[in-house]
Structures are given as structure tokens and as C-alpha cells.
CSV table of C-alpha atoms and ligand atoms in Angstrom, one decimal:
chain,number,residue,atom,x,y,z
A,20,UNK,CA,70.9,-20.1,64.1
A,21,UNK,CA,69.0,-17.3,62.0
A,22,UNK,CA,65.6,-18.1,60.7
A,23,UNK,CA,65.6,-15.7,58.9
A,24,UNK,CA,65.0,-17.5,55.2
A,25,UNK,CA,64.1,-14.7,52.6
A,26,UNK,CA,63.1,-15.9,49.0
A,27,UNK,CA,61.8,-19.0,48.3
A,28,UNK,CA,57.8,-19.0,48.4
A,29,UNK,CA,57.8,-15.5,49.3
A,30,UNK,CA,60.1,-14.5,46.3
A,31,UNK,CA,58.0,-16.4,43.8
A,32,UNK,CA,54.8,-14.6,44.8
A,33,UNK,CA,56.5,-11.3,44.4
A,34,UNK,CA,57.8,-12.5,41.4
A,35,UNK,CA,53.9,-13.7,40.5
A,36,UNK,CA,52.1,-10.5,41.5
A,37,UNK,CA,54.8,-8.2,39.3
A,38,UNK,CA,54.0,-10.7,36.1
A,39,UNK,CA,50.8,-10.2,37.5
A,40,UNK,CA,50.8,-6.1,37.2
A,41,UNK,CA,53.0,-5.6,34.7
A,42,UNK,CA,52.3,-8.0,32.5
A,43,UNK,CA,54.8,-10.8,30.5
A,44,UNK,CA,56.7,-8.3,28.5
A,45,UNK,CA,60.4,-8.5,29.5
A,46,UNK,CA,61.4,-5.0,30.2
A,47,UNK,CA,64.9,-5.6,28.9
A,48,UNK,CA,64.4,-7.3,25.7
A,49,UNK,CA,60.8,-5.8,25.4
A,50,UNK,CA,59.5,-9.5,24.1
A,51,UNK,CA,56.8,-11.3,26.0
A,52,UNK,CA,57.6,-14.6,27.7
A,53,UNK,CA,59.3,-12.7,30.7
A,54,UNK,CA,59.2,-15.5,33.9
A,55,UNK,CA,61.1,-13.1,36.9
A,56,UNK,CA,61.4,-9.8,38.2
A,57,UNK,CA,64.2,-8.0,37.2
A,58,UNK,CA,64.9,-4.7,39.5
A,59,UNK,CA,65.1,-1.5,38.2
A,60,UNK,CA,67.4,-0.2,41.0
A,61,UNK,CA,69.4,-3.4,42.0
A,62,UNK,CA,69.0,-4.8,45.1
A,63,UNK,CA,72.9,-4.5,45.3
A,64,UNK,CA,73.0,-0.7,44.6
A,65,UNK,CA,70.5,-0.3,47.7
A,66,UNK,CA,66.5,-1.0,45.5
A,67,UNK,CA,63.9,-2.5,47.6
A,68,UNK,CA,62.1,-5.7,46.2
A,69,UNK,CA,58.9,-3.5,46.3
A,70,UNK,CA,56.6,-3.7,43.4
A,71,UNK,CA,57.1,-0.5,42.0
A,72,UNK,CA,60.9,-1.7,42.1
A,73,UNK,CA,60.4,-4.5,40.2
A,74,UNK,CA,59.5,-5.2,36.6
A,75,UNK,CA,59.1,-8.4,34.6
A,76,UNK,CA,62.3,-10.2,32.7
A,77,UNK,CA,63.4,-13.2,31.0
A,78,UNK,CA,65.4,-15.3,33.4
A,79,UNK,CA,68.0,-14.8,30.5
A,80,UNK,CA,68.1,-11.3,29.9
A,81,UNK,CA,68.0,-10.8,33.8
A,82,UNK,CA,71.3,-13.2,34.8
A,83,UNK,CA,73.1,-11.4,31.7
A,84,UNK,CA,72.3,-7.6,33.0
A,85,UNK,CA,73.6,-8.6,36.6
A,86,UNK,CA,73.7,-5.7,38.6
A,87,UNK,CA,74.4,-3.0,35.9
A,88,UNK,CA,72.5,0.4,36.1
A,89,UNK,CA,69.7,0.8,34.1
A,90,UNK,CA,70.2,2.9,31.3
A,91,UNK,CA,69.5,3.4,27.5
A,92,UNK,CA,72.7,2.5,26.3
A,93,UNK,CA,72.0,-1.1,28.1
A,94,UNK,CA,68.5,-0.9,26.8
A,95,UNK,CA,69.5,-0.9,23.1
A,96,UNK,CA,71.9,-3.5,24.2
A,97,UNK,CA,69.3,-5.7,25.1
A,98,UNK,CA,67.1,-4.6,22.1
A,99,UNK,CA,69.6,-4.9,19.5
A,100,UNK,CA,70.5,-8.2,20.5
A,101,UNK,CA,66.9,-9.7,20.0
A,102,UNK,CA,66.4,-7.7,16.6
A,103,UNK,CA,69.3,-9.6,15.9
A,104,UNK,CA,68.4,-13.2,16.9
A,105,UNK,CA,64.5,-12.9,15.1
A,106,UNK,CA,63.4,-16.1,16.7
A,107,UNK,CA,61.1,-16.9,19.9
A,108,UNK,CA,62.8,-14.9,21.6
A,109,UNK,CA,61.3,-16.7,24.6
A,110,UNK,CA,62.7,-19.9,23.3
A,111,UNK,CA,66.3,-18.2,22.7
A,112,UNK,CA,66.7,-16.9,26.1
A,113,UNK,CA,65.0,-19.6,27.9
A,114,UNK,CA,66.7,-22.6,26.3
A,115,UNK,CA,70.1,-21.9,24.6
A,116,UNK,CA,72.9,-19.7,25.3
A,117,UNK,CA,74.4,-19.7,21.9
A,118,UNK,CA,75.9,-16.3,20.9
A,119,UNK,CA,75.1,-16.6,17.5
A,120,UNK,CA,72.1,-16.1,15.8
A,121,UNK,CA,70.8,-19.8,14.8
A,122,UNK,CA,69.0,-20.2,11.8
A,123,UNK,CA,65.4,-20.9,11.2
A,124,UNK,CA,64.0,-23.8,10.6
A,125,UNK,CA,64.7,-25.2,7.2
A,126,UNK,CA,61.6,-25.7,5.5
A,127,UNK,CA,63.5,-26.5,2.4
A,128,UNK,CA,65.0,-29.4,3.6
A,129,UNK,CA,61.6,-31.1,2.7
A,130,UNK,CA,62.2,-34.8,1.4
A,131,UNK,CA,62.5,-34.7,-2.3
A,132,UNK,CA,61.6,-38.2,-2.6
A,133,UNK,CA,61.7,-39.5,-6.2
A,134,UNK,CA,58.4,-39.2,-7.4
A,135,UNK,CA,57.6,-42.3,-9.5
A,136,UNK,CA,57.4,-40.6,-12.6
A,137,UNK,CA,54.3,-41.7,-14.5
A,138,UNK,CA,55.8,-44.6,-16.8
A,139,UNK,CA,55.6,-43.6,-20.0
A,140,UNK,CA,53.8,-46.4,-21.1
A,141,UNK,CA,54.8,-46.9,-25.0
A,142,UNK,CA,51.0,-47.2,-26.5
A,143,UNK,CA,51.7,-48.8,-29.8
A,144,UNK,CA,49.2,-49.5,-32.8
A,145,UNK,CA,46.1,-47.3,-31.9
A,146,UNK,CA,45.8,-47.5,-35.2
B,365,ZN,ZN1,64.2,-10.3,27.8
């Protein structure tokens, strides 16, 4: 049996020191709130898991590139998606996978209540 186990606690501290150097600014998307390490050169296409290899990503934004080559046209994919969504972005790709834009928070759906009008009060005879 191999004992060789790579990733797990060793993983998360690579993952902790790029985060670490490079900051929380998903190199994708270009939002903050990244929480992995995305490769530049994939693993698959023969990258080393090496700092200088690695930069920080949303989990989201790192599962959805996969193994594709880095390049600018995948770049302004990323970055035109997330002009598009103008939310959290962190929220967005951390929670939901909906391919829509959702919409903001209504702040107009504020409870018109019926305000008890001030009873007019018929004042007779002030005379
Ligand atoms: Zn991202």
C-alpha cells in the first residue's frame, strides 16, 4: 500500500501561504474573497504546485476554469461575468450557482402599513 497521501494538511498550507503572499484578490474574477489557489500553469498541463505557480481564487471561479490555459480571452470571461452579476461577488461564487444575475435586495418592498391617518376630528362651535 502507498503512503503516499498528497493534499490534505499540506495542501491547505500551500493554499494558506499563497492567500498569504498574494493576497485575497481572486486572480480570475479580480474580486477579493478568493479562499484557494488556482494554478497558473495547471497541474494537468505539467505546473508545479510551487508558490510562484499558484495564485489566489474563488473556489467558484477556480472549479468553473478547470484546466483551461490561462489567457486573456478567459480573463475577460471571468471579468465580464462579475461586471455582470454586481453583487458580493464573494457571496455569488461562494453560495449560489445561478446563471443569472439575481437582483438586489428590494428595499422597496418596505411595509407600507396604513398609517393611522390623524382623525380628522370635526371641531365644531369654536365660536
Ligand atoms: Zn473569482
Amino acid at each position: 500500500m502507498s503512503k503516499h497521501h498528497a493534499g490534505g494538511r499540506a495542501s491547505s498550507a500551500m493554499t494558506a501561504l499563497v492567500l498569504d503572499t498574494y493576497g485575497l484578490t481572486c486572480h480570475l474574477c479580480q474580486r477579493p474573497g478568493a479562499t484557494t489557489r488556482d494554478h497558473l500553469v495547471p497541474l494537468a498541463r505539467g505546473g508545479l504546485d510551487i508558490l510562484d505557480n499558484c495564485r489566489p481564487a474563488h473556489h467558484r471561479c477556480n472549479s468553473r476554469r478547470q484546466d483551461r490555459p490561462l489567457t486573456p480571452a478567459l480573463l475577460a470571461e471571468f471579468r465580464a461575468r462579475v461586471e455582470a452579476i454586481s453583487v458580493d461577488p464573494a457571496a455569488f461564487f461562494e453560495d449560489h450557482d445561478r446563471q443569472e444575475a439575481p437582483r438586489p435586495p428590494s428595499i422597496f418592498s418596505r411595509n407600507v402599513s396604513k398609517k393611522t391617518l390623524p382623525t380628522q376630528e370635526s371641531r365644531e362651535g369654536e365660536a
